[in-house]
Short mmCIF file of C-alpha atoms and ligand atoms in Angstrom, two decimals:
data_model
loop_
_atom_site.label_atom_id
_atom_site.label_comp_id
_atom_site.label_asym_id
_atom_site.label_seq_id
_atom_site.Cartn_x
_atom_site.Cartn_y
_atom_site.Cartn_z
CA UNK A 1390 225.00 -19.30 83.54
CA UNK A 1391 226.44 -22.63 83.20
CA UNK A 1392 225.01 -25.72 83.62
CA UNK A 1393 226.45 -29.38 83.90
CA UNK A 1394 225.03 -29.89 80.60
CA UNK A 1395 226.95 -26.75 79.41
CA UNK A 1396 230.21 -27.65 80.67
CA UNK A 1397 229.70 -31.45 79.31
CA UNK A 1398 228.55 -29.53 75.98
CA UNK A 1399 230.71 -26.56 75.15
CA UNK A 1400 234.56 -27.80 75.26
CA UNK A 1401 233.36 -30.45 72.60
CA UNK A 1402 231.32 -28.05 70.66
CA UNK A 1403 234.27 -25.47 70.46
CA UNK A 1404 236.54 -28.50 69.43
CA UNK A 1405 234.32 -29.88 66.40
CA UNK A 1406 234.24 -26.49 65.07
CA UNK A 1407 237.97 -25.87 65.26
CA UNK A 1408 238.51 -29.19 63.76
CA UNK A 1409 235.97 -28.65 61.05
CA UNK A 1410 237.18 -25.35 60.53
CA UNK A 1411 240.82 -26.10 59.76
CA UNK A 1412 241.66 -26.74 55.43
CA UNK A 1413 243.49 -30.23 55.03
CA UNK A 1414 247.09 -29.96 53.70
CA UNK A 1415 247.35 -31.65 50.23
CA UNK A 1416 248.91 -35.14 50.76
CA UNK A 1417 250.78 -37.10 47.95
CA UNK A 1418 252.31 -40.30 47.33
CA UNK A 1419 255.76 -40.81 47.69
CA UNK A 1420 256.47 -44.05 47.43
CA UNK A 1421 254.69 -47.67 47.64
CA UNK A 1422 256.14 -50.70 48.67
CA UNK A 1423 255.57 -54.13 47.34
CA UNK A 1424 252.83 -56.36 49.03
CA UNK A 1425 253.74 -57.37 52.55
CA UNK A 1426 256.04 -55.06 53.71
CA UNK A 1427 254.27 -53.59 56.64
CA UNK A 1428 256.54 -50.13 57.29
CA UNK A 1429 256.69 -49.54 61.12
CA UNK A 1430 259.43 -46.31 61.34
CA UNK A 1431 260.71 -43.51 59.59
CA UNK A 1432 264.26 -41.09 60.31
CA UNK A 1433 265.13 -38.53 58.13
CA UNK A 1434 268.40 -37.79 57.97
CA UNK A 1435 270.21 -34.49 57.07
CA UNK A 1436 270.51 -34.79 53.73
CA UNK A 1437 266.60 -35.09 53.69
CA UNK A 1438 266.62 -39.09 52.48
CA UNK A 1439 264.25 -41.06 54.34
CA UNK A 1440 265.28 -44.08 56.22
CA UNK A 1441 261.75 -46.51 56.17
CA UNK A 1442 262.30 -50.17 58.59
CA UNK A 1443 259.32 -52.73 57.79
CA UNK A 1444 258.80 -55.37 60.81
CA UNK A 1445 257.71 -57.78 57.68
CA UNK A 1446 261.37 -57.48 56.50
CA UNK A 1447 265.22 -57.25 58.46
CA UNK A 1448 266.28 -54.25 55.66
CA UNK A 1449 266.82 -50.88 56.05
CA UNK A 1450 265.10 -48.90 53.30
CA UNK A 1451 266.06 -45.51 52.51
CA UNK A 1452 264.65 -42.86 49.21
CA UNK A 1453 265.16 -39.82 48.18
CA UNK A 1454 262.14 -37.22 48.61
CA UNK A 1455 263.27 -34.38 46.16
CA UNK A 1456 263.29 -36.51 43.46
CA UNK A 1457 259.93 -36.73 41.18
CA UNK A 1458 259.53 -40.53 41.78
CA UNK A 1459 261.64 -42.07 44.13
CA UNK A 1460 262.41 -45.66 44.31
CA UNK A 1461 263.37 -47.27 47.63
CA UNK A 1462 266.87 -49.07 47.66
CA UNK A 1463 268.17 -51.42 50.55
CA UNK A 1464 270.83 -49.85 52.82
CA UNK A 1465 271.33 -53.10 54.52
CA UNK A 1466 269.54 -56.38 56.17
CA UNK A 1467 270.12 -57.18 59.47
CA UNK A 1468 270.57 -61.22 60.13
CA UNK A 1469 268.80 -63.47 62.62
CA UNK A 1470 265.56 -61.34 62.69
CA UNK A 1471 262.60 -61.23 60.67
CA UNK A 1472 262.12 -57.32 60.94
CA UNK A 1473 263.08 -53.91 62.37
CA UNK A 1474 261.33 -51.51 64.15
CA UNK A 1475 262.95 -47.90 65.75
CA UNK A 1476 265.09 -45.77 64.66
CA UNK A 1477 267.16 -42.72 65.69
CA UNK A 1478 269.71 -40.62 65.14
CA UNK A 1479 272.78 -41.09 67.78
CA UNK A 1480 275.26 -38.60 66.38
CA UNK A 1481 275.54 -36.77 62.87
CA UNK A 1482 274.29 -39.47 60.08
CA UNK A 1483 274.60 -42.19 62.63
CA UNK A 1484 271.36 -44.45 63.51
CA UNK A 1485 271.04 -46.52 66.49
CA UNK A 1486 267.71 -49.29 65.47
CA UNK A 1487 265.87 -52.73 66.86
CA UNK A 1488 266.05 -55.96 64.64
CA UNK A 1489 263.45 -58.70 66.14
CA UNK A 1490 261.87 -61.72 65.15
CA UNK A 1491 258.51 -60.72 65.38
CA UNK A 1492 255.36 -62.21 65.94
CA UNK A 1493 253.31 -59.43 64.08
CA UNK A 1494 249.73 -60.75 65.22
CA UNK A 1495 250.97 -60.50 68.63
CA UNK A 1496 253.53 -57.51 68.35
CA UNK A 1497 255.91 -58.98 70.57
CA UNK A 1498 259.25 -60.10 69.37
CA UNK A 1499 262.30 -62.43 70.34
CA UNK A 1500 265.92 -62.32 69.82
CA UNK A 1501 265.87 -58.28 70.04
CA UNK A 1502 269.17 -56.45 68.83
CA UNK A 1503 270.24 -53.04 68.71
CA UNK A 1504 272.69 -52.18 66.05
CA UNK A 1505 274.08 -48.84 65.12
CA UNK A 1506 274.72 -48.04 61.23
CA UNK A 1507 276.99 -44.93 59.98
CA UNK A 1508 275.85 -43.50 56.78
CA UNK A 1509 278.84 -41.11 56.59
CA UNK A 1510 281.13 -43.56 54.81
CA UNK A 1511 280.35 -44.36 51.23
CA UNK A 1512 279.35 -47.97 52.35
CA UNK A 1513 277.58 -47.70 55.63
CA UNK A 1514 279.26 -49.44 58.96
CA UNK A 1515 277.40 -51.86 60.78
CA UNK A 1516 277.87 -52.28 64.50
CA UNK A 1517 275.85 -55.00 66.65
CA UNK A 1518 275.64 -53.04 69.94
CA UNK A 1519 273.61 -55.79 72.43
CA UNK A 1520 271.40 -58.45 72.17
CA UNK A 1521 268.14 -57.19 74.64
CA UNK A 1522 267.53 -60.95 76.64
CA UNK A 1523 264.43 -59.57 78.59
CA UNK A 1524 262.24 -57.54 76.81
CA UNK A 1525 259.69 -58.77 73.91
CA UNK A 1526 259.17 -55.51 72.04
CA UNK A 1527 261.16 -52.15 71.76
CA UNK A 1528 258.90 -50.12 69.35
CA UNK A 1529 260.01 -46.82 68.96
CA UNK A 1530 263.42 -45.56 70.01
CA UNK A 1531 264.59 -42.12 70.78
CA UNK A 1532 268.28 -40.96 71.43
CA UNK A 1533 268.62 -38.31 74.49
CA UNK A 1534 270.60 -35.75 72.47
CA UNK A 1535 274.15 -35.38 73.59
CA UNK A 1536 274.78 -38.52 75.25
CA UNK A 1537 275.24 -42.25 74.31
CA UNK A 1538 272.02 -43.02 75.61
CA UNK A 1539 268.84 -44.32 73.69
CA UNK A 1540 265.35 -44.73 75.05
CA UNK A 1541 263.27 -47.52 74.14
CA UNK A 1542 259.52 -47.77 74.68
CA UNK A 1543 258.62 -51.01 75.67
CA UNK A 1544 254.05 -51.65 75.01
CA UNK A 1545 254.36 -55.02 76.87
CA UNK A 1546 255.32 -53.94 80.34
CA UNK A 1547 254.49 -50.43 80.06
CA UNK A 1548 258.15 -49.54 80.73
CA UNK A 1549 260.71 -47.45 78.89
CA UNK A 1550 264.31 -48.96 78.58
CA UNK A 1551 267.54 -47.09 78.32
CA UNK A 1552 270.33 -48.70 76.15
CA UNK A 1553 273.79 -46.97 76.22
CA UNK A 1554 275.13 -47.06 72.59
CA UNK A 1555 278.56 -46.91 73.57
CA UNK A 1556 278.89 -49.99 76.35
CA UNK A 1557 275.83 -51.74 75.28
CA UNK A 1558 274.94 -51.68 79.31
CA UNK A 1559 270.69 -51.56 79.13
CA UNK A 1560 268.44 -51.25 81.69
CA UNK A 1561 264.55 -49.88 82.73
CA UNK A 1562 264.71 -46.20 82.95
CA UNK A 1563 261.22 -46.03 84.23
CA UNK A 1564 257.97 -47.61 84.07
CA UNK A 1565 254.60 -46.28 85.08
CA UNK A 1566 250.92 -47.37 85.00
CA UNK A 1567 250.17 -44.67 82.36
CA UNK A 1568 252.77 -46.51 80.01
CA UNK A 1569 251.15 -49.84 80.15
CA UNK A 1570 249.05 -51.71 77.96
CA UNK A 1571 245.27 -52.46 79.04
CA UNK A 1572 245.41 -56.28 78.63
CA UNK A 1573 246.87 -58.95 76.23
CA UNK A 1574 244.35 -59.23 73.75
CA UNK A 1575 245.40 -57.75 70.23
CA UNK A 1576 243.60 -54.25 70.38
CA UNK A 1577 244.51 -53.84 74.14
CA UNK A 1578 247.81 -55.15 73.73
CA UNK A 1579 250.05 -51.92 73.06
CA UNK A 1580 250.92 -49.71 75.57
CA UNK A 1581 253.49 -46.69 74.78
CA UNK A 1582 254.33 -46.60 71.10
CA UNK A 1583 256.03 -43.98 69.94
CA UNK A 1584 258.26 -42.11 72.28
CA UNK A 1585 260.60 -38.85 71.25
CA UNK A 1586 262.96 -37.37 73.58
CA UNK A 1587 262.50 -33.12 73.12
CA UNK A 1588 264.73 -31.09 71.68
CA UNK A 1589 265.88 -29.39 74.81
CA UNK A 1590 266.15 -33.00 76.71
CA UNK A 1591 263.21 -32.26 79.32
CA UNK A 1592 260.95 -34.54 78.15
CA UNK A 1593 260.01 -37.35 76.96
CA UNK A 1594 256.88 -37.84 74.64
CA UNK A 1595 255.18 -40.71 74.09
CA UNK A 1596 251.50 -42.33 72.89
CA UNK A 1597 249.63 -44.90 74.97
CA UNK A 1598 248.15 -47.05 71.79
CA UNK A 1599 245.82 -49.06 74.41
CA UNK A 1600 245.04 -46.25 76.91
CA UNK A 1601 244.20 -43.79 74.11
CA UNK A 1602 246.25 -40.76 74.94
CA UNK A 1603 249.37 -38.66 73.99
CA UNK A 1604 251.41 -37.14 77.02
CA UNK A 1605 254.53 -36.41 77.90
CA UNK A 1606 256.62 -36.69 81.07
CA UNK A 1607 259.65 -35.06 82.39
CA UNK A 1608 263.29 -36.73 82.21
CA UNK A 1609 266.77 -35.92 83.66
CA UNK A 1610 269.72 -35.81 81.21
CA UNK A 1611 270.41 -39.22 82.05
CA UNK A 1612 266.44 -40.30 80.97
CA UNK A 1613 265.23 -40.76 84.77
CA UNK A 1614 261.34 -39.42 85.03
CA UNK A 1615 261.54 -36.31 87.09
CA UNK A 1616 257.86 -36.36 87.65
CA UNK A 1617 254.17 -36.90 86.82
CA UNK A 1618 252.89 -38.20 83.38
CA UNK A 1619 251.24 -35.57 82.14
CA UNK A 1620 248.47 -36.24 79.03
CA UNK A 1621 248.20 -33.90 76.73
CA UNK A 1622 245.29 -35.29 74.14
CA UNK A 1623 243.21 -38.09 75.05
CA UNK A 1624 240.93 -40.03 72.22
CA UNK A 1625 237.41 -40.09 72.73
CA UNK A 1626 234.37 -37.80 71.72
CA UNK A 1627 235.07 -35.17 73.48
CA UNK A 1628 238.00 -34.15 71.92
CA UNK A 1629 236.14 -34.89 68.10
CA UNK A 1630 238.53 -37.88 67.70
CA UNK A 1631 236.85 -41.08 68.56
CA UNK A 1632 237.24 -44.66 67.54
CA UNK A 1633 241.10 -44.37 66.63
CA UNK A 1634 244.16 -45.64 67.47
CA UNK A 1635 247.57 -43.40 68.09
CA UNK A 1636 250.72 -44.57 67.08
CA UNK A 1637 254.03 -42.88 66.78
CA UNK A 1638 254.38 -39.35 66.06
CA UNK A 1639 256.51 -36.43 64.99
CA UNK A 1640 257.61 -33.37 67.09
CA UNK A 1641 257.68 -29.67 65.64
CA UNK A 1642 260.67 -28.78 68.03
CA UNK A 1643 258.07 -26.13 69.78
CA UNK A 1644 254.77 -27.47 71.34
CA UNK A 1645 252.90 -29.47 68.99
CA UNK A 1646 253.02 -33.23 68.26
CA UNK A 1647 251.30 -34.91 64.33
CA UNK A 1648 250.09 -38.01 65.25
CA UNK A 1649 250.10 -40.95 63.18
CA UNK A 1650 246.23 -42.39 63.90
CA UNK A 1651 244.86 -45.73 62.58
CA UNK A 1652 242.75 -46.36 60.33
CA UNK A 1653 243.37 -42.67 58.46
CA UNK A 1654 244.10 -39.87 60.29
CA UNK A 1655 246.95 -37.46 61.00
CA UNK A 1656 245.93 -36.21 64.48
CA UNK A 1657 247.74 -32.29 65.66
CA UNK A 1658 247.87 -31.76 68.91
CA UNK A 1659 249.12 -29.06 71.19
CA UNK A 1660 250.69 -28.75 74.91
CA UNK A 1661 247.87 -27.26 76.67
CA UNK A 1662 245.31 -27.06 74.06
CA UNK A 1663 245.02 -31.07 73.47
CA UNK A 1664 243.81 -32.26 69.82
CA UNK A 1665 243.88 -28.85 67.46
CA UNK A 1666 243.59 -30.27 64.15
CA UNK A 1667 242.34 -33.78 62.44
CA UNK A 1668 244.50 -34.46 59.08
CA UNK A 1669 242.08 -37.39 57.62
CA UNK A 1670 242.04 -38.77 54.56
CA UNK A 1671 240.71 -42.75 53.98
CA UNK A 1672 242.53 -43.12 50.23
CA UNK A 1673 246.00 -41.63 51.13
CA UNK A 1674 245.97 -42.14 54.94
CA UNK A 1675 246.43 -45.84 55.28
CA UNK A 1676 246.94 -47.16 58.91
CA UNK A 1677 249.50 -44.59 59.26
CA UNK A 1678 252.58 -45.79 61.49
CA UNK A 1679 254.89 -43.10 61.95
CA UNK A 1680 255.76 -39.55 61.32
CA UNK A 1681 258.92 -37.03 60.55
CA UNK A 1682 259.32 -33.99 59.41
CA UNK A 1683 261.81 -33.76 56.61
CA UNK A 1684 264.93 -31.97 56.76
CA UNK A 1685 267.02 -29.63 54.64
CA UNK A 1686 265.36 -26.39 52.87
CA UNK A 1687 262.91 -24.79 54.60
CA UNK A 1688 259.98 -26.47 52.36
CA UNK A 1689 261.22 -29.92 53.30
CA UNK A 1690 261.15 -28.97 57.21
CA UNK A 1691 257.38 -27.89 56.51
CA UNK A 1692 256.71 -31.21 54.87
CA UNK A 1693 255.58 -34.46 57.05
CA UNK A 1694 256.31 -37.35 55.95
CA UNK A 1695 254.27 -40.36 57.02
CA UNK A 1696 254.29 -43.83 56.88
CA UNK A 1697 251.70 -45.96 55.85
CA UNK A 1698 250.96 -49.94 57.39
CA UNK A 1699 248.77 -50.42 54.67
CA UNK A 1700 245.67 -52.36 54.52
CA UNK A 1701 244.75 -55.65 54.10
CA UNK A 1702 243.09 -57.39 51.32
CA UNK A 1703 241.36 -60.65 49.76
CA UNK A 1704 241.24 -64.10 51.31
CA UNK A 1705 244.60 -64.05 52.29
CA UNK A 1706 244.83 -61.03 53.87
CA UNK A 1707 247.44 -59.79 51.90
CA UNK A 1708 248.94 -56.01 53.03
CA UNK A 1709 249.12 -53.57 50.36
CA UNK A 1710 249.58 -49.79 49.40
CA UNK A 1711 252.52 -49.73 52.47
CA UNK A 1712 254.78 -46.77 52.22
CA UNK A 1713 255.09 -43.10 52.81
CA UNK A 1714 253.13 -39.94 52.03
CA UNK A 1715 254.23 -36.62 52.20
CA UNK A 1716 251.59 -33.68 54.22
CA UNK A 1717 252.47 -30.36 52.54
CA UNK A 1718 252.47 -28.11 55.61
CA UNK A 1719 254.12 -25.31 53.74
CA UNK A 1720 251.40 -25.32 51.42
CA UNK A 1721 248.60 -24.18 54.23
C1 NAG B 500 237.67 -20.29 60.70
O1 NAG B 500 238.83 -19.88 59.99
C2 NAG B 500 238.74 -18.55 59.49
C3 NAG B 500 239.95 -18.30 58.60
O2 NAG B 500 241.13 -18.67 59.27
C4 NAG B 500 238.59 -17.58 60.67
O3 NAG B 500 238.46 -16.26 60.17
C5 NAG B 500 237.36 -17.94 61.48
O4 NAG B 500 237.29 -17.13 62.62
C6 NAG B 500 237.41 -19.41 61.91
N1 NAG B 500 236.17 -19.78 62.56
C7 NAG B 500 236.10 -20.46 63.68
C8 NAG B 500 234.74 -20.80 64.17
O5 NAG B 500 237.10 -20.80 64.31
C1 NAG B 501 242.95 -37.04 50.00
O1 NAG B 501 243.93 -36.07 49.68
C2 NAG B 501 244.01 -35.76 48.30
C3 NAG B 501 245.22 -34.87 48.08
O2 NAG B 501 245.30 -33.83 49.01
C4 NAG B 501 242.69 -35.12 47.88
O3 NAG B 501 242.73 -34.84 46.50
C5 NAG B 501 241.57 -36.11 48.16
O4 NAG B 501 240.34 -35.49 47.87
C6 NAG B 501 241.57 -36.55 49.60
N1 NAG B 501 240.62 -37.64 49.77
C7 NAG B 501 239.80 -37.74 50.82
C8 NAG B 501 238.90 -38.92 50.83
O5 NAG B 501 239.79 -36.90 51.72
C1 NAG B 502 263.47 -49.72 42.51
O1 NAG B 502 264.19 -50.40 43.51
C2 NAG B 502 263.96 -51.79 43.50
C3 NAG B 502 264.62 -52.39 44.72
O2 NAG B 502 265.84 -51.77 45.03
C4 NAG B 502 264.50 -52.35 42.19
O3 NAG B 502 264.25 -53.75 42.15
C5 NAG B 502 263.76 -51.69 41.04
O4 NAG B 502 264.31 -52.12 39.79
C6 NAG B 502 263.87 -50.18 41.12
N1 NAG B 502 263.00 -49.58 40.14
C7 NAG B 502 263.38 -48.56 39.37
C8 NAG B 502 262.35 -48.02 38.44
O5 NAG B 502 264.50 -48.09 39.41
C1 NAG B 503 273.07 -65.24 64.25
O1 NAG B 503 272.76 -66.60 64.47
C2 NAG B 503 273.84 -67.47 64.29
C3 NAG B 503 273.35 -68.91 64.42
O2 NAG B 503 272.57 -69.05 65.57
C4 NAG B 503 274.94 -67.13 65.30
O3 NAG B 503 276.06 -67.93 65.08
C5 NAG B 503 275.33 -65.66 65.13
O4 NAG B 503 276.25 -65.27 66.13
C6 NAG B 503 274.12 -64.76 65.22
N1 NAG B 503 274.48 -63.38 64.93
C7 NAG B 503 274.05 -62.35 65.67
C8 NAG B 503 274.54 -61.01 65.26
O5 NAG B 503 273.26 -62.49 66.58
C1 NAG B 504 267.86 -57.35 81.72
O1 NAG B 504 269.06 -58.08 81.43
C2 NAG B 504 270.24 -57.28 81.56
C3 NAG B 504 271.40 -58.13 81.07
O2 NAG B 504 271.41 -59.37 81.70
C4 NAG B 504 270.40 -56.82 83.00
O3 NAG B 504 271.53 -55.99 83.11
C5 NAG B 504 269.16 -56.02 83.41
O4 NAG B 504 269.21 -55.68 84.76
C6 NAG B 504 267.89 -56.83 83.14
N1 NAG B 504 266.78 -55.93 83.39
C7 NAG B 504 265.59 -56.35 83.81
C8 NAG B 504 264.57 -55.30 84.03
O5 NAG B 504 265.34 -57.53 84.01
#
């Protein structure tokens, strides 16, 4: 027989145990950034090097993963901005990204600029795309794959832009309630986050920082939402996962989503099942930012790769251990 109590009871009973149950991946260093160099966004690109922004600095990063210790070395800085944030791949080794002047307490930004950068040549090409004059953040950004256009998720106004690579022409492509941000106040401040577009084009993914929640919601080829938000994993004790913060995330290609969760977790979740797995570690988990999977052999697509904030430290607050870890899937 089943009670209130039961039903209350049981779904977060069943969850603890599956989350208890599951072995945590080992999780090593990578790399580690200098003091103050906050890393917001990762893309991996084909050759399996790592492309890192930092909203503390306008330069591209990129580093090699194979090697036994990589060092980060500048692809480029971007001028009139004080940092970057998204990133993603437009067409083969060709990255569409957001330079800012940010105010980082805030997270809000002026003087926004999309640019796209080609890593085919031997000295990457740098094109300015548009200026954005009414919108004061695009986090993360996610190319529809097979067109020109880019999806940007906007936390302010709870809104997600679409930017067309190729004329520059930018616009909202939709906004909803279940995209916004809960009020103004840092902690409440940041609505979607990280957005990805799936690999088949149907939908778009996306967490709500502020509301607490992963979900997705369906898109036309030309990044119009075709219907309903739907959530998929919501934060809270229920689900085993309380007192955290989601930020952007990586998709496997199939149903499940790793989410990058402040202060030290690497939350998996699952279309229809919600959260299935809690990745935590406090001394190599370090108000993780983003996540990708690498790319190349099939050990590298089993590995997640995930950036680190950092934390801060002493009187003056200073942000350290930034960077990227690596999650060895493959090894589980
Ligand atoms: C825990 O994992 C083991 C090994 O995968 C499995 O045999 C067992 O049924 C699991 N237990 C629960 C409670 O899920
Ligand atoms: C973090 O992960 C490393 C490597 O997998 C492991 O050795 C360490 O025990 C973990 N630490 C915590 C606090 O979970
Ligand atoms: C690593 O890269 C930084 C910045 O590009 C450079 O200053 C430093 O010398 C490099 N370190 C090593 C060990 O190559
Ligand atoms: C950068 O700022 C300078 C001075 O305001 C301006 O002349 C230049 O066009 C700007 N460049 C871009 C790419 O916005
Ligand atoms: C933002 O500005 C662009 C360029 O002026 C314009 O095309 C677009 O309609 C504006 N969008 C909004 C939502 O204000």
């Amino acid at each position: 027989m089943f009670s209130l109590l039961h039903l209350l009871i049981l779904p977060f009973l069943c969850l603890v145990n599956a989350l208890t149950n599951t072995t945590n991946p080992p999780i090593r260093q990578v790399y580690t950034f200098g003091p103050n160099t906050f890393i917001e966004q990762i893309a991996v690109r084909s050759n399996s090097h790592i492309l890192l922004t930092s909203e503390s600095v306008p330069t591209l990063f990129t580093l090699n993963p194979l090697l036994i210790s990589p060092n980060a070395s500048v692809l480029s800085t971007f001028p009139n901005a004080t940092g970057l944030s998204g990133i993603t791949e437009i067409s083969p080794d060709v990255f569409a990204l957001v330079s800012g002047v940010w105010d980082l307490v805030n997270t809000r930004a002026t003087s926004l600029n999309i640019w796209t950068i080609d890593l085919c040549p031997p000295s990457p090409v740098i094109k300015h795309v548009t200026a954005i004059v009414n919108s004061t953040i695009f986090n993360g950004m996610a190319a529809i794959p097979g067109t020109d256009l880019v999806l940007a998720a906007d936390l302010a106004l709870g809104a997600v832009w679409r930017v067309n690579i190729r004329t520059g022409a930018y616009g909202i492509a939709f906004s909803d309630s279940l995209l916004a941000p809960l009020g103004t106040d840092p902690g409440t401040n940041l609505g979607i986050n990280g957005i990805r577009v799936s690999a088949n084009r149907k939908w778009v993914y996306f967490a709500n920082s502020a509301q607490g929640f992963f979900g997705r919601v369906p898109i036309s080829r030309c990044g119009e939402k075709v219907g309903n938000v739907e959530v998929i994993a919501s934060v809270g004790i229920l689900t085993g996962v309380a007192g955290v913060h989601f930020d952007d995330f990586a998709l496997d290609g199939e149903d499940k989503a790793w989410i990058a969760t402040h202060p030290s977790d690497v939350i998996e979740v699952q279309v229809g099942k919600g959260v299935v797995a809690d990745i935590q570690n406090s001394t190599l988990l370090l108000n993780p930012t983003s996540a990708a999977f690498g790319r190349g052999a099939e050990r590298e697509r089993r590995t997640l790769y995930v950036t680190n904030g950092g934390t801060f430290v002493g009187d003056t607050f200073e942000l350290v251990e930034e960077g990227v870890v690596a999650i060895d899937l493959w090894k589980v």
